[in-house]
C-alpha atoms as one frame of an Amber mdcrd trajectory, in Angstrom:
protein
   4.652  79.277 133.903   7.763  80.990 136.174  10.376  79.460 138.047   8.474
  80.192 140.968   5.538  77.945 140.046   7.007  75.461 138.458   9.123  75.050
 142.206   5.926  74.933 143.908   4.419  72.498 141.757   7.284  70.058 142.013
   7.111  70.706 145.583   3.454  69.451 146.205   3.657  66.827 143.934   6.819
  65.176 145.478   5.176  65.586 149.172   2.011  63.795 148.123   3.732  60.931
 146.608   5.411  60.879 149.986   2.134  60.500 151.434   1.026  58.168 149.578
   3.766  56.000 150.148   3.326  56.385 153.686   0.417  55.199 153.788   0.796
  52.246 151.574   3.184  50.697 153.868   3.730  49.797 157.801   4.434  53.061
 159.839   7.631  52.367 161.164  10.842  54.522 161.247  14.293  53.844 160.409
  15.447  54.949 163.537  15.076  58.391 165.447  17.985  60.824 164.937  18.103
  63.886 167.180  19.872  67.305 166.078  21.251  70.221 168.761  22.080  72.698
 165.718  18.644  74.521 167.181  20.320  74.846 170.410  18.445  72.489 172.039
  17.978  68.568 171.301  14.551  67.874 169.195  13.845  65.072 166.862  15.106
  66.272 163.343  11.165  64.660 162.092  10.436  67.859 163.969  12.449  70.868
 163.303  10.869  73.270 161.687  13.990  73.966 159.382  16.343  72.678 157.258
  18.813  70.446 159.040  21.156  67.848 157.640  23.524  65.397 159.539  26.468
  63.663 159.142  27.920  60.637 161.252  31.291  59.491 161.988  31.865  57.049
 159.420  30.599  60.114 156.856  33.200  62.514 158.236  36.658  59.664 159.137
  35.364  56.258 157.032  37.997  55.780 153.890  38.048  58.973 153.406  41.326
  61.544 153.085  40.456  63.835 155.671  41.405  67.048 154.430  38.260  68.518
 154.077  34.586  69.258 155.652  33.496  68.851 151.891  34.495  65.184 151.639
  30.834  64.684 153.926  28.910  67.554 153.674  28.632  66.806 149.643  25.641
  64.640 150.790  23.635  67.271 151.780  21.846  69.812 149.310  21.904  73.169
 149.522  25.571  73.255 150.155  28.331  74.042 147.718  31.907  73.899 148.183
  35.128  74.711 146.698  38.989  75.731 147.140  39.653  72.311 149.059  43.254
  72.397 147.713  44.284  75.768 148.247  45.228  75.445 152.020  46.500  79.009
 151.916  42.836  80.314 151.096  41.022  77.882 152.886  37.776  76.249 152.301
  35.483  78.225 150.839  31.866  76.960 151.520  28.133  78.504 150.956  24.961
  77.730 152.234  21.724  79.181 149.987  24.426  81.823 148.764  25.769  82.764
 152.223  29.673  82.759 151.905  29.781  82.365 148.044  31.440  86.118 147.973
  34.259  84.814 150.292  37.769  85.502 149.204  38.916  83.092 151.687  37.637
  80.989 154.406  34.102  80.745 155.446  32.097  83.947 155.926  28.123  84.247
 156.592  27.782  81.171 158.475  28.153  80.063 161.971  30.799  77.663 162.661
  31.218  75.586 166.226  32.768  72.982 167.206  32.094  71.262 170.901  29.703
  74.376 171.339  32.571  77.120 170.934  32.608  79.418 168.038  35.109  79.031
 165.285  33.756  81.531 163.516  34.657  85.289 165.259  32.783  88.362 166.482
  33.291  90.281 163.271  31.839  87.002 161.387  34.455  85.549 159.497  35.113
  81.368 160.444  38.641  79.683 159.218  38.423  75.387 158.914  42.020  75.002
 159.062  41.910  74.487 162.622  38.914  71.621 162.643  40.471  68.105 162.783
  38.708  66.543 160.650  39.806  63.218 161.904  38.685  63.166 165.664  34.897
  64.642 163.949  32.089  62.902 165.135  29.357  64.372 163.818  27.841  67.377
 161.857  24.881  69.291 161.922  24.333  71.958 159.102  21.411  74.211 159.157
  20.616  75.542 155.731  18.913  78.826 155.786  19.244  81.949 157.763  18.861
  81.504 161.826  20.810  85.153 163.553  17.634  84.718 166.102  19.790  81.783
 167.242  23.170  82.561 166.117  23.862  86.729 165.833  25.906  88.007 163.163
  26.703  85.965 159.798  24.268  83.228 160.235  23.170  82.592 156.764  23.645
  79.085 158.023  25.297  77.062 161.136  27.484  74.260 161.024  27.558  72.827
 164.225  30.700  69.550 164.618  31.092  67.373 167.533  33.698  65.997 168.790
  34.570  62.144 169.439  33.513  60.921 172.105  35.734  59.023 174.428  34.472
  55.478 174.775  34.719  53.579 177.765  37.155  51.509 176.846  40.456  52.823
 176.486  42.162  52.444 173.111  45.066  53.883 170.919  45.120  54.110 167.141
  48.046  54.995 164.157  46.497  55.873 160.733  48.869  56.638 157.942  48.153
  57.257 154.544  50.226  58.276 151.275  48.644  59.262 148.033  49.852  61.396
 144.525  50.771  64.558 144.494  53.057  64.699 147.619  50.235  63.687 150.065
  51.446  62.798 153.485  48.959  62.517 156.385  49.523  60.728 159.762  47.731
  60.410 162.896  47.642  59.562 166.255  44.705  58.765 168.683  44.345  57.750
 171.727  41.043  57.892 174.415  39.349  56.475 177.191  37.078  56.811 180.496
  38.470  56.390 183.823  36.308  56.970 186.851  34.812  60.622 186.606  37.269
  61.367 183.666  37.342  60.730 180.157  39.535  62.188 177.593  40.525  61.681
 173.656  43.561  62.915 172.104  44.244  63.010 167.766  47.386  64.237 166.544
  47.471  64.970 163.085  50.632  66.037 160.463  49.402  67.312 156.899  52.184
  67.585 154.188  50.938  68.342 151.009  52.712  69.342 147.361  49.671  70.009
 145.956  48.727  69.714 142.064  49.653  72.689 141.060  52.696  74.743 141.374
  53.570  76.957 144.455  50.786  74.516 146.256  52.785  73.180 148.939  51.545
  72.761 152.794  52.268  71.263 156.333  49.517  71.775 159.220  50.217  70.238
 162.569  47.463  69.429 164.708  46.475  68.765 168.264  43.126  68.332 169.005
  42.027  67.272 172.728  38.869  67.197 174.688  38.447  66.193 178.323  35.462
  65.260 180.594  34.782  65.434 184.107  31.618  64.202 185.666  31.469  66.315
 188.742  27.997  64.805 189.987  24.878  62.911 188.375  23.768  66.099 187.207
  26.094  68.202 186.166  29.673  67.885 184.298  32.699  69.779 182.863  34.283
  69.357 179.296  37.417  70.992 178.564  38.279  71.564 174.762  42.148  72.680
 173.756  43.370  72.464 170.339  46.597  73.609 168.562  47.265  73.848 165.304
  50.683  75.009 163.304  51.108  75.402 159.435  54.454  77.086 159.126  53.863
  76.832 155.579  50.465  76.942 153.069  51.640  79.043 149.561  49.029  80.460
 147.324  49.058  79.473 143.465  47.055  82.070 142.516  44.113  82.330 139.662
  44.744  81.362 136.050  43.180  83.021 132.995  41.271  80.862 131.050  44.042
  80.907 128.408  46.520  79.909 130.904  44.374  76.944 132.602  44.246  75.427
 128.929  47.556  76.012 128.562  48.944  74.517 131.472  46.472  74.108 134.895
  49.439  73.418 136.911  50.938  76.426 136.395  50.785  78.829 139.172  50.138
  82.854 138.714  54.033  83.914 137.831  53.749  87.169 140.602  52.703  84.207
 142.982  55.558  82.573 142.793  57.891  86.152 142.739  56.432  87.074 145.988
  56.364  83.967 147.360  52.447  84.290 148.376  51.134  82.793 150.787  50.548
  81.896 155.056  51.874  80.764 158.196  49.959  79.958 161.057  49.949  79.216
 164.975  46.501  78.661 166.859  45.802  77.648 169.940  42.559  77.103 171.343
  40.726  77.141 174.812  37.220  75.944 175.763  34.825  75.034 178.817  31.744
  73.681 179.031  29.591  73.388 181.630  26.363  71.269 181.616  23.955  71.191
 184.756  20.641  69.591 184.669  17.839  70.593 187.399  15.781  67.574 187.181
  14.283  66.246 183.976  12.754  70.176 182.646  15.528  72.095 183.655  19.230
  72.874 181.908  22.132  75.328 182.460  24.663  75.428 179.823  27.803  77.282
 180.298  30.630  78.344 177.309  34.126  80.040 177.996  37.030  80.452 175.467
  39.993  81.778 174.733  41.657  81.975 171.585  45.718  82.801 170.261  46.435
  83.092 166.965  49.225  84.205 165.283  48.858  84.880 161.154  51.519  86.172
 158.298  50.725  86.130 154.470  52.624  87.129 151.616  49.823  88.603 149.167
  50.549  89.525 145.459  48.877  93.105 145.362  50.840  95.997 144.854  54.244
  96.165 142.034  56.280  93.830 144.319  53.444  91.906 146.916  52.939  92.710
 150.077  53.536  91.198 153.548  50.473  91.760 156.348  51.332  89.957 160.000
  48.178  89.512 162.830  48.296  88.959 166.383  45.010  88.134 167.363  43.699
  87.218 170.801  39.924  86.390 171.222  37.851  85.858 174.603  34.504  84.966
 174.864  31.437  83.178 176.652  27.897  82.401 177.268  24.883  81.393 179.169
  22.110  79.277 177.849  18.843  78.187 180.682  16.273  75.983 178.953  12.610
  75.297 180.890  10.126  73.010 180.037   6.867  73.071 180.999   2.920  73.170
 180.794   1.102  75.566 179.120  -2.476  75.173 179.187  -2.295  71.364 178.839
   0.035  71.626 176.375   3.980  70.943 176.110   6.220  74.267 176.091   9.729
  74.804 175.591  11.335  78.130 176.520  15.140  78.773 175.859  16.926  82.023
 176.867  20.789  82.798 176.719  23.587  85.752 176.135  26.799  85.560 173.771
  29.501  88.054 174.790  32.631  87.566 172.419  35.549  90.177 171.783  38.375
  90.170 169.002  41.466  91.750 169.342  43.513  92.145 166.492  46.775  93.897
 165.796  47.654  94.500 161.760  50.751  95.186 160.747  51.500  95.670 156.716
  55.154  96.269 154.526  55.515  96.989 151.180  57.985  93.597 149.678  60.747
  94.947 147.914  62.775  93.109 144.747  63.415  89.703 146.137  60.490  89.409
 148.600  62.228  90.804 151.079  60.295  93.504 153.272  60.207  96.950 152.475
  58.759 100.284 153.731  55.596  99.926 156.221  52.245 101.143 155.455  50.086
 100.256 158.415  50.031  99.490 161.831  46.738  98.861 163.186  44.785  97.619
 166.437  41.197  96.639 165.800  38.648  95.537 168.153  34.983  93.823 167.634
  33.132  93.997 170.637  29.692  91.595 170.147  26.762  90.885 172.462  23.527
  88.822 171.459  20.597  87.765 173.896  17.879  85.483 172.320  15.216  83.737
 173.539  13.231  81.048 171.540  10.280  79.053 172.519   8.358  75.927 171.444
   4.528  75.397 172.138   2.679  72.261 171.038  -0.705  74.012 169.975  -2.608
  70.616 169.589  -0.815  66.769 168.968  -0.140  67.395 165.525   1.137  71.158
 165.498   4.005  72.935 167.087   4.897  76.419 166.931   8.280  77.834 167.606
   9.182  81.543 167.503  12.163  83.270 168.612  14.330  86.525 168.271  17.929
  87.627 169.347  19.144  91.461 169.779  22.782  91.725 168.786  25.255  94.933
 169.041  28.496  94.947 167.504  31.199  97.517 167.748  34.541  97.999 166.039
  37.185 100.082 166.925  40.393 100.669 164.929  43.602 102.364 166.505  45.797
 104.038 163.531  49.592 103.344 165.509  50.946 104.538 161.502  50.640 108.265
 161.577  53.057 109.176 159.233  50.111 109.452 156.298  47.628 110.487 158.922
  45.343 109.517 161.330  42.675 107.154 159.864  41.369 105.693 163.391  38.110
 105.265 163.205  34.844 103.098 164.522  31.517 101.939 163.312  28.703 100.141
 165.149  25.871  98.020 164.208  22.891  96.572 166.505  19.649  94.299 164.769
  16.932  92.245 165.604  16.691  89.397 164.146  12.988  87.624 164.517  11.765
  83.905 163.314   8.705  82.285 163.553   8.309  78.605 162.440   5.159  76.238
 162.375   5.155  72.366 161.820   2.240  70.264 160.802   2.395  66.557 161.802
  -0.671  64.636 160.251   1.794  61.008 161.495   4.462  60.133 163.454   6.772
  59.848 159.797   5.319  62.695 158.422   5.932  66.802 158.991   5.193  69.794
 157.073   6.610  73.097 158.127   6.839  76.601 157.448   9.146  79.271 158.544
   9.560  83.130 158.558  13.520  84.669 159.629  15.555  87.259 159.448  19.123
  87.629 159.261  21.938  89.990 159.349  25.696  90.139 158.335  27.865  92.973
 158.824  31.278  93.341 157.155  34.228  91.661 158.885  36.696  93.700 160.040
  38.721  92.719 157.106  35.958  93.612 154.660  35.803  96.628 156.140  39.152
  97.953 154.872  38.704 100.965 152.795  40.460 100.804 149.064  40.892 104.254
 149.272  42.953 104.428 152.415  43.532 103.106 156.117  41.017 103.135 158.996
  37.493 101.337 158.106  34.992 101.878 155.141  32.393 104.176 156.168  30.053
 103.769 153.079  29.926 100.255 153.798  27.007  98.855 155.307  25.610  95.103
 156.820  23.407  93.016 154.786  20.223  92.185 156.147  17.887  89.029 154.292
  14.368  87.552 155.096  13.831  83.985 154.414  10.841  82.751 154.088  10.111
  78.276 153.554   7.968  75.552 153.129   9.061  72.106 153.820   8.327  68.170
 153.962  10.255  65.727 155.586   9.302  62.303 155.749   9.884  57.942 155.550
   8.404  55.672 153.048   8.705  52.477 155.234  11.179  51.339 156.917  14.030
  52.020 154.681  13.270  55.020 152.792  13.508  58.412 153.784  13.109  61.914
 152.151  13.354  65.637 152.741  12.134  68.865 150.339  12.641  72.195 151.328
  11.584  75.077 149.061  12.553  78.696 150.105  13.101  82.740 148.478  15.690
  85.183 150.289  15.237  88.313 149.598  18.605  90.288 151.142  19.196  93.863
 150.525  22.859  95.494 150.563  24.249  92.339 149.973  27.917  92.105 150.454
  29.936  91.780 147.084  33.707  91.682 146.474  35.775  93.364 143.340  39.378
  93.288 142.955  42.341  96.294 143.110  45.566  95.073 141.706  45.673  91.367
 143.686  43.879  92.821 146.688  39.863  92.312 147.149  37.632  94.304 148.670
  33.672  95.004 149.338  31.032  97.528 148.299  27.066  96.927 148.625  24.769
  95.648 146.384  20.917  97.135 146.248  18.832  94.253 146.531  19.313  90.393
 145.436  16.291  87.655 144.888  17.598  83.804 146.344  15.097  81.195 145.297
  15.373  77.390 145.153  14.561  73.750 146.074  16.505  71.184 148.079  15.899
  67.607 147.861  17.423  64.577 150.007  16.226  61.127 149.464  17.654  58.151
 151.457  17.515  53.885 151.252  18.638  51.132 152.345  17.173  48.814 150.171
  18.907  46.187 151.537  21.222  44.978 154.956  24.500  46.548 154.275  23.941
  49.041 151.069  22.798  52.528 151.616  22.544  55.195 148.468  21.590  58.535
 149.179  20.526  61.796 146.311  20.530  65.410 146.998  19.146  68.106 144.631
  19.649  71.480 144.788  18.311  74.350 142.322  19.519  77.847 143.004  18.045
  80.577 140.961  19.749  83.551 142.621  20.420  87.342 140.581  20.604  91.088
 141.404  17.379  93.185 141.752  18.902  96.390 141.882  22.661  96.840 141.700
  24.819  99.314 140.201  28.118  99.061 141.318  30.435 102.193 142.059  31.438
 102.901 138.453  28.205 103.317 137.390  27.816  99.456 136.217  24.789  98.369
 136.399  24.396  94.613 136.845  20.228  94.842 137.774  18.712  90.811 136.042
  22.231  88.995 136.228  22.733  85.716 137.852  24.811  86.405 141.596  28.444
  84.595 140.650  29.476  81.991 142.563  26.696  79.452 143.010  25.732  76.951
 139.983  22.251  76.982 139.092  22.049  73.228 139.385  23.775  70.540 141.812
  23.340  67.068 142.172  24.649  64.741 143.975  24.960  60.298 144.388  26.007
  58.288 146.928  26.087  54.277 147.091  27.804  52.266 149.768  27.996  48.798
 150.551  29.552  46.937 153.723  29.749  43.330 153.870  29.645  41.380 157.160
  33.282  40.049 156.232  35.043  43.697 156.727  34.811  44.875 152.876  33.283
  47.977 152.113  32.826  50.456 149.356  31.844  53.380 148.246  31.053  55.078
 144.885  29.657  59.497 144.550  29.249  61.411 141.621  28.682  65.445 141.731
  27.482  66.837 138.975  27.607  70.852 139.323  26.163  73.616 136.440  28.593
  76.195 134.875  29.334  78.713 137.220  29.181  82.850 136.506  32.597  84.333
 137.406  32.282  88.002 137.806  29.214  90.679 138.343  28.791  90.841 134.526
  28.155  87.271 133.887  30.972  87.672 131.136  33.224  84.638 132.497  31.710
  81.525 133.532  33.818  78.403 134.797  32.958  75.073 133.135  29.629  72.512
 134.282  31.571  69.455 135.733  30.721  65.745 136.691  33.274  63.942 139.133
  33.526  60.732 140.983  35.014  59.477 143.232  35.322  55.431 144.371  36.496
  54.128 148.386  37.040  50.890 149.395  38.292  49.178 152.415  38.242  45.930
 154.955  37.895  46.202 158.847  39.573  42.331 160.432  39.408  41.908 164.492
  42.375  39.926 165.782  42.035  39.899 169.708  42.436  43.285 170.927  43.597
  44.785 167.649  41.223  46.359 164.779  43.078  46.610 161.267  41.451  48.764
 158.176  43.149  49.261 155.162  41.456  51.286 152.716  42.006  52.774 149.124
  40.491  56.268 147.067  40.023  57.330 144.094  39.244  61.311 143.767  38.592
  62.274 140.190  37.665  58.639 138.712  37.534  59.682 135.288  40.057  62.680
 135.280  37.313  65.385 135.003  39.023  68.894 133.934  37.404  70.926 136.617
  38.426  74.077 138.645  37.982  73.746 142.193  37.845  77.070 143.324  36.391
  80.488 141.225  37.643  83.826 142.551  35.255  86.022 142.053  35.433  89.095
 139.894  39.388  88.951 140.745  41.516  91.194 138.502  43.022  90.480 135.188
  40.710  88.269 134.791  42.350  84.992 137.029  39.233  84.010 137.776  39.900
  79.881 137.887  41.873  77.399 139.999  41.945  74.262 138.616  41.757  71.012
 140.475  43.719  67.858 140.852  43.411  65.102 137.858  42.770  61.585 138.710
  44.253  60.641 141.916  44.733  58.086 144.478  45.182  58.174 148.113  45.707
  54.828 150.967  46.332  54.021 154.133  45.110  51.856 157.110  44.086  51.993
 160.647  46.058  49.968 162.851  43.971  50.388 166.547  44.484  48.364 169.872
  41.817  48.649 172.553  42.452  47.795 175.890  39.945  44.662 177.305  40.387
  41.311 177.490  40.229  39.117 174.670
């Protein structure tokens, strides 16, 4: 029997025990929760997709808040690493989308408050999220352009806290090993038509290793105005300054057993890594015309300034960005009739632009700059329309299909003429279609199916041609078509469970090799991206919730023969262990005292194209615990963590195919963190 049977088999028998159990006990839910990652609001019972959700006291309860990992890790399907190399930012994948990514996130959607973090030319950086005014996220797993556009291999979708009505102001320090500092300040409220919320935020960090070091400033702000009973304006702004993030660099295997603190020696001599300033502007507008009616409306504006030291070249290099970004959208949703039954149509337009100027200098002996070698202005120009709409066909099924048109342009300027001209400009347009069908036999009980398409072109970054300046012109987008089944379901009242089964099948996928410390991107032929997901949920009993996620990934190269006539056609894609698993248990008492206790257990992971160098199958855990006391007006949590209970040797991050063979960065030993909450609301006692 092959993998893909045995899948399917597990698959059908784990959804028929769920309906068995169904039906052995009372039909009633544990309480509805409703997800907006589909662009619209719809009972996640109903999606026809996989969608996973995360509260606040996920994202902000005991935890250290320097990373979207610390909650997503509850959710299969999604693998994550580099949390402690702020310089490189976190690198997360969805199904395989973003595993190639040198740094930051790239080939999924990333918003926050309904503005894109992620830009026109697809690439998303985290290190402007505040993880500490998060209310909730919503991560769909699986490809959706027909909502999103360009490098949707997934969406994660964060909110914002919400202001409550009663004004309040917070402090929450914490210290912990290894240099970490974090402190914050919060402060929110409602008054009349208004409401606002304010978190400030200072990161500094030494890091584990050496050459680790960072300090990120943040300001993160949102502010409401209720113009009418229908309609109101929220204003998003958000700054964020790291003057200072350095970049350890990979270790050889020989040197992570020698020493994992170390940090790559030409690291240090350069002085790699980035500085940062971001600022960040955002309207929304929200109108409702009567109960079947809605107008959404998204502007933003975007400042970023960006220098790193990299380690390629004899002596390193130095490459500075000024980047300004403008964008904005429409979104009208209808609902109405058709033929007796309910129907749901959505239509709406993203326009975004990036403007980018690149500047690059040879570093001389010392780190100090040397000749330059490019100055650049690049420009992605994207548009996307899509429309999607959902028709009940009878009581118990729903169909939803949609499809988005996108065109993307990019434009370089070559200002560096000394070595030539190597302007230049590519453009790429797709259609990206889905079609999704959902089978409710009970109110606790869907099956689904879905059929999409999605679409990823290089960044404009990726696009940077190893032989030269200008952009690669044998470099082409990958396109993938998903196909799924799914259950998702409740056993009682306390018990809930989700299974997803799915096979990608993505042609001129997107894979990165290393040139002497820099990385860049050629096309693969075809890849195969099979797996399962499985979430199961309880609360067994008042206070104690434990949650499990499974993931199997069985993901490898069709047909790939790489441009020195390797040919890599049967091995496993790097990046991605074949197995993940994941526990979660929690308790909170009615006194104040809480805890909690995870363990991830991840497979060996494949290094390079060749399979040749694999990075180490782990198991870490991690413990939390904390009290919440009321006195009056005042709120006081103290909490404690543990990361790395049983000093697993581990590397948190694997650079893929990197030269010399640096493959691994290792991650922190055993180590604790603390701090408390110290929060005063304004009311009467």
């Amino acid at each position: 029997m092959g993998r893909t049977e045995k899948i399917t088999r597990i698959f059908f028998i784990v959804a028929s025990i769920g309906i068995q159990g169904g039906q052995a006990m009372a039909e009633t839910s544990l309480g509805e929760i409703n997800v907006t990652a589909t662009r619209v609001e719809k009972q996640l019972q109903n999606v026809p997709a996989s969608v996973g959700v995360v509260d606040q006291d996920d994202i902000q309860f005991t935890t250290q808040q320097i990373g979207l990992d610390e909650s997503l890790v509850k959710m299969p399907g999604i693998f994550m690493q580099n949390r402690y190399n702020f310089s490189q930012d976190l690198r997360l994948s969805i199904r395989g989308f973003g595993a190639r990514s040198s740094f930051g996130i790239r080939g999924i959607k990333v918003l926050v408050d309904g503005i894109p973090e992620s830009l026109p030319d697809g690439q998303a950086n985290v290190d402007s999220i505040d993880i500490g005014s998060s209310e909730r996220i919503e991560v769909i797993r699986g490809p959706v352009s027909s909502l999103y556009g360009n490098a949707s291999g997934g969406a994660v979708i964060i909110q914002s806290e919400s202001a409550p009505e009663t004004p309040f102001i917070s402090i929450r320090p914490s210290f912990g090993e290894d240099g970490f500092q974090k402190h914050q300040l919060k402060f929110g409220g409602q008054k009349n038509k208004f409401d606002y919320l304010v978190n400030i935020s200072d990161l500094d960090y030494d890091g584990y290793r050496d050459h680790n070091r960072t300090e990120m400033t943040q300001v993160n702000s949102k502010f409401g105005y209720q113009i009418n009973d229908h309609s109101k304006l929220t204003t998003i702004l958000n700054y964020a300054d790291s003057p200072l993030a350095e970049d350890p660099g990979g270790l050889t295997a020989a040197q992570v057993e020698d020493d994992p603190t170390q940090a790559r020696d030409k690291n240090v001599r350069v002085n790699a890594g980035e500085e940062l300033d971001q600022t960040r502007l955002g309207f929304v507008y929200e109108k409702d015309f009567g109960e079947s009616d809605k107008l959404v409306l998204r502007n933003y504006y975007v400042w970023r300034d960006f220098a790193n030291r990299i380690p390629a070249g004899p002596n390193g290099e130095s490459v500075g960005l000024d980047r300004f970004v403008v964008g904005g959208g429409a979104q009208y949703t209808h609902e109405s009739s058709f033929s007796g039954r309910n129907n749901r149509l959505t239509v709406g337009i993203d326009l975004d632009k990036q403007d980018d100027d690149r500047t690059r200098f040879d570093l001389a002996a010392g780190a100090v700059l040397g000749n330059q070698t490019q100055d650049q202005n690049e420009e992605v120009t994207s548009v996307g329309v899509y429309v999607q709409d959902e028709l009940a066909l009878t009581d118990k099924f729903e169909l939803t299909l949609g499809g988005r048109y996108d065109r993307l342009e990019f434009d370089v300027s070559d200002k560096f003429l000394s070595d030539g001209d190597d302007s230049g400009d590519r453009t790429f347009d797709q259609f990206s279609p889905s079609i999704g069908l959902r089978f409710s036999p009970k109110e606790t009980l869907s099956f689904y199916t879905s059929l999409s398409r999605s679409f990823e072109t290089p960044t404009a970054r990726e696009l940077g041609n190893p032989t030269g300046g200008g952009f690669n012109q044998q470099l082409d987008p990958q396109t993938a078509n998903n196909y799924e089944v799914g259950v998702k379901g409740q056993i009682g009242q306390r018990n809930r469970y989700e299974i997803a089964l799915y096979r990608i099948d993505v042609k001129d996928e997107l894979i990165p090799f290393d040139a002497d410390g820099e990385t860049f991107f050629e096309n693969a032929g075809e890849s195969k991206r099979q797996g399962i997901e499985i979430l199961f949920e309880t609360r067994p009993i008042d206070g104690l919730t434990a949650s499990l996620a499974y993931t199997y990934s069985d993901f490898e190269f069709k047909e790939f023969m790489d441009d020195n006539g390797n040919d890599f056609s049967g091995k496993t894609i790097p990046g991605v262990p074949e197995n993940l698993l994941h526990f979660d248990i929690s308790y909170q008492h009615q006194s104040g005292l809480y805890g909690s206790f995870d363990v991830l257990y991840a497979d060996e992971i494949f290094a390079n194209n060749a399979n040749t160098a694999t990075s180490d199958a782990y198991t870490v855990a991690n413990l939390r615990l904390g009290y919440t006391g009321y006195f009056g007006n005042w709120e006081f949590s103290p909490f404690l963590g543990v990361n790395n209970l049983f000093d697993e040797d581990y590397n948190g991050n694997v650079r893929i195919n990197a030269f010399g063979a640096r493959y691994f960065e290792p991650a922190p030993d055993q180590n604790a963190y603390g701090g408390f909450t110290l929060r005063y609301n304004f009311a009467s006692s």
